Tab-separated table of C-alpha atoms in Angstrom:
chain	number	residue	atom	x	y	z
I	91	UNK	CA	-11.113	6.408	-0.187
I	92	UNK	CA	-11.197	10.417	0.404
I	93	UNK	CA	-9.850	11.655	3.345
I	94	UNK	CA	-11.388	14.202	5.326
I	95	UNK	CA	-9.537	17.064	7.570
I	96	UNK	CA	-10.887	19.097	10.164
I	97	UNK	CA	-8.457	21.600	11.190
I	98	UNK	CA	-9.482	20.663	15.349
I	99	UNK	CA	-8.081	24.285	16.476
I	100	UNK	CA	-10.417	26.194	14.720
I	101	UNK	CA	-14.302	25.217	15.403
I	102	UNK	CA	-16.952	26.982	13.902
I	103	UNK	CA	-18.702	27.256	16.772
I	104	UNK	CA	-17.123	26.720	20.587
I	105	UNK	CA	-19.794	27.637	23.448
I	106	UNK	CA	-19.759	26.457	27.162
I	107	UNK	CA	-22.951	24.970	28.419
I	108	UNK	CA	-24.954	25.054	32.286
I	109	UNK	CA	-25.831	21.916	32.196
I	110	UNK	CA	-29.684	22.382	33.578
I	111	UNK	CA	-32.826	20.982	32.373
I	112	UNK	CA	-33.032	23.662	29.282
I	113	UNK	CA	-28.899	22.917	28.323
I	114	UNK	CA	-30.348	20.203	25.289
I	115	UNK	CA	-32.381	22.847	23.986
I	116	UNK	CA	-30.107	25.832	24.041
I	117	UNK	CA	-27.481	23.273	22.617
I	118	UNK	CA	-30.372	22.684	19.461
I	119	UNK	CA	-30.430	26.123	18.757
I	120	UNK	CA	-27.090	26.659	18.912
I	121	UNK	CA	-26.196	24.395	16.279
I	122	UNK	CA	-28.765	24.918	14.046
I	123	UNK	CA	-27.460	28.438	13.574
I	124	UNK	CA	-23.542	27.205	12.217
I	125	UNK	CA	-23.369	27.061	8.679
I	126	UNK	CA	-26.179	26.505	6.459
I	127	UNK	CA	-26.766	22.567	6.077
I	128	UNK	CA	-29.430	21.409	4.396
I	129	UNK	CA	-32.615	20.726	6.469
I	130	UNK	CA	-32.291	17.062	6.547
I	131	UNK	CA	-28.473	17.656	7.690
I	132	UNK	CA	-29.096	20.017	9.914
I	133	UNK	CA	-32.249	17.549	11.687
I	134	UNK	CA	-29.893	15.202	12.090
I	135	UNK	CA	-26.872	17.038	13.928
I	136	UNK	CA	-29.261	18.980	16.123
I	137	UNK	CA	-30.930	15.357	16.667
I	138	UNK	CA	-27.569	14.284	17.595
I	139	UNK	CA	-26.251	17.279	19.615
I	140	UNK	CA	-29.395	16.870	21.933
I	141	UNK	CA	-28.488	13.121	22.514
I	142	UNK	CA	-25.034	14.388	23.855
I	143	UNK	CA	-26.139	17.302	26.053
I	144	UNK	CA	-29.238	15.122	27.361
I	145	UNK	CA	-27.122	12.559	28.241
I	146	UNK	CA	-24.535	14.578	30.477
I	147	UNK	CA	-27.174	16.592	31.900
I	148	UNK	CA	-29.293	13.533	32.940
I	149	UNK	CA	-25.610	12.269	34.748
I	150	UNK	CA	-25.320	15.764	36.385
I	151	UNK	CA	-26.714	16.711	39.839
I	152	UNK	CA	-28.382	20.180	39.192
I	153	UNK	CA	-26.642	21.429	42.688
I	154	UNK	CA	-22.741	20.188	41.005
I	155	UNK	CA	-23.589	23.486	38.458
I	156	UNK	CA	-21.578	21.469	36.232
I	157	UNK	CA	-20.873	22.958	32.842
I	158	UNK	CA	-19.662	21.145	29.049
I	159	UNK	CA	-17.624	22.631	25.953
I	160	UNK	CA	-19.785	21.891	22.962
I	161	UNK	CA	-17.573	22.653	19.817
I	162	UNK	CA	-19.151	22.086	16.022
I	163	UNK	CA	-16.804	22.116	12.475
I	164	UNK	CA	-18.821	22.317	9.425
I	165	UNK	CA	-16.191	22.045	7.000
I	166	UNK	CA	-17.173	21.123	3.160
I	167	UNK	CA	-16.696	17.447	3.796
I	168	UNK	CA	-17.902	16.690	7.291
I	169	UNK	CA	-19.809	17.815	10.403
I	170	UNK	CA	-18.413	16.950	13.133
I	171	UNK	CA	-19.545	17.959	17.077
I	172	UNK	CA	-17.764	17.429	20.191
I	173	UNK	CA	-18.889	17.772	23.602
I	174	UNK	CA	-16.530	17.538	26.345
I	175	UNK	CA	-17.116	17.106	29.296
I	176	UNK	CA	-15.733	15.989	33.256
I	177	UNK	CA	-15.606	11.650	32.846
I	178	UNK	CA	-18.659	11.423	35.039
I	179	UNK	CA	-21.133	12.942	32.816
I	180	UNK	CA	-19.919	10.884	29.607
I	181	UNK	CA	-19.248	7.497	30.710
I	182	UNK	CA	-20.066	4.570	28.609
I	183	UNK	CA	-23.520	2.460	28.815
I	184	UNK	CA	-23.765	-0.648	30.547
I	185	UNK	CA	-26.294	-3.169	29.166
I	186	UNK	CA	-29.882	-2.371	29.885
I	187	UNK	CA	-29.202	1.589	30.820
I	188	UNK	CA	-31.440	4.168	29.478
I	189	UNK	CA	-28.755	5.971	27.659
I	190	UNK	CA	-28.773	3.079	25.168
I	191	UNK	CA	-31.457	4.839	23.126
I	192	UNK	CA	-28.612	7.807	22.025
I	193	UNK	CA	-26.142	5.324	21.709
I	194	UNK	CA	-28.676	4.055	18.993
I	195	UNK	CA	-29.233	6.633	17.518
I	196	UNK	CA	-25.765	7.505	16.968
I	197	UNK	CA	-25.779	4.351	15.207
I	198	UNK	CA	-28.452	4.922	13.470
I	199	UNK	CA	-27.484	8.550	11.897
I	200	UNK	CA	-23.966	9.438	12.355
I	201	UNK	CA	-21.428	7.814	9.804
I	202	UNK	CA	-18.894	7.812	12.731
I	203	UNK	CA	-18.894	8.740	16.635
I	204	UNK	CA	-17.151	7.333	19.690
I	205	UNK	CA	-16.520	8.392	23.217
I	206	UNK	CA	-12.230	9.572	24.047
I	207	UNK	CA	-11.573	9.154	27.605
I	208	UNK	CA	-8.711	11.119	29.409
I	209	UNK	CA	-7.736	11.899	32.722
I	210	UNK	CA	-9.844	14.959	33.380
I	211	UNK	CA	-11.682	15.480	30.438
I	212	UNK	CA	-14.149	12.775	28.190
I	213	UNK	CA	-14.639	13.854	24.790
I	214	UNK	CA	-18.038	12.371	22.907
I	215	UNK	CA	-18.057	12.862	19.451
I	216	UNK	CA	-19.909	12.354	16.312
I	217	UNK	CA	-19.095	13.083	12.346
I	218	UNK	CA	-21.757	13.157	9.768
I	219	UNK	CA	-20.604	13.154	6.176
I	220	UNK	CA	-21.853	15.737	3.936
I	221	UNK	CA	-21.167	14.199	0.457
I	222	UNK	CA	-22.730	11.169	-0.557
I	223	UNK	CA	-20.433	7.610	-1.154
I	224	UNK	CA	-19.962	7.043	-4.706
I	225	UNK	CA	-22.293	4.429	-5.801
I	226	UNK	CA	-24.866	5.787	-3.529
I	227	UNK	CA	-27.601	6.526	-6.409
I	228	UNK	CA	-31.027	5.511	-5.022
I	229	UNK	CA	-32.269	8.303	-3.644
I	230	UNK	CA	-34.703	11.413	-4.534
I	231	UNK	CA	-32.399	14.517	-6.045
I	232	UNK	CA	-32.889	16.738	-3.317
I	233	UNK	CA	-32.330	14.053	-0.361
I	234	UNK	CA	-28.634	13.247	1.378
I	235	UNK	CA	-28.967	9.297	0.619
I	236	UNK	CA	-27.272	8.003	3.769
I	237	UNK	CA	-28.128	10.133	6.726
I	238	UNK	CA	-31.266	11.433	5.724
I	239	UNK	CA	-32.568	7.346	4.898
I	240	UNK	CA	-31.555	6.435	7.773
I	241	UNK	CA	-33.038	9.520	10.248
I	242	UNK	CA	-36.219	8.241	8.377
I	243	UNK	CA	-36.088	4.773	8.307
I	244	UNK	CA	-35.238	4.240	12.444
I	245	UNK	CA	-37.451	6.650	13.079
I	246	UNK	CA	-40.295	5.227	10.704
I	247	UNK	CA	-39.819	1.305	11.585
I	248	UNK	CA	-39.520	2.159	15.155
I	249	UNK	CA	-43.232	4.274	15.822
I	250	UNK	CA	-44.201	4.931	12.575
I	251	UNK	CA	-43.087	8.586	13.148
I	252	UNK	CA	-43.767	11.436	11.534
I	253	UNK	CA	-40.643	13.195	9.725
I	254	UNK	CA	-41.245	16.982	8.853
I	255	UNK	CA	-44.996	16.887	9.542
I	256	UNK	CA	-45.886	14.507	6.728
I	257	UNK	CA	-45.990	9.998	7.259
I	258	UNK	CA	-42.698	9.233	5.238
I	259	UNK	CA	-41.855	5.714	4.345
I	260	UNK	CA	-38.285	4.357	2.832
């Protein structure tokens, strides 16, 4: 098995975020701008990234003016995205709350993510590898097999979505 490295001191992209109703947005577009993934890659973190801001802005009170540290690597190997945050705004779901719907997603689309608590700070996290497995042959050439099939598959079995304007099936 490969090992991947991300040197965590070094982010290629480390912005502090108002969390307000436009913070999921503004954390999109920030995003989409590091590096140059390939679409499907790049759907997928900004997918992601909104999850995480939504999330802790839905747990804020607009009056707290809370804000979050959103920090993105996009090293050869990996992406990987962070947002930190105070504990309140990124505490785990209980059974049944509407924040289960990012949690699947996550899932769904990142290859690993969890949430690191500390005493002042909660760190939620996702990584999404760049490289296909070996053995992982089954897909069209210009595709990422595992992410991309899977964006398209949850999204496809669960409304029948649309994926880049046009039906898509797996």
């Amino acid at each position: 098995m490969h090992k991947i490295l991300i040197d965590l001191e070094r982010p290629d992209l480390e912005v502090s975020l108002g969390l307000n109703p436009s913070a999921p947005r503004a954390a999109r577009h920030r995003v989409a701008l590091v590096d140059h993934p390939s679409p499907d890659l790049r759907d997928a973190v900004t997918l992601l990234t909104g999850e995480l801001v939504t999330r802790a802005a839905q747990q804020c009170q607009a009056s707290r003016g809370e804000t979050v540290q959103l920090r993105v690597w996009m090293p050869a190997d990996v992406v990987r995205v962070e947002l930190r945050a105070p504990p309140s705004l990124l505490s785990p779901v209980r059974e049944g709350d509407h924040q289960q719907y990012g949690e699947m997603l996550l899932d769904q689309v990142a290859d690993r993510w969890s949430i690191d608590n500390a005493q002042d700070v909660t760190c939620m996290w996702f990584e999404i590898n760049r490289h296909e497995a070996r053995g992982e042959a089954d897909h069209e050439p210009h595709e990422r097999p595992g992410v991309t099939r899977r964006v398209r598959s949850s999204l496809t079995r669960k409304s029948g979505a649309t994926v880049g304007g046009r039906a898509r099936t797996v």
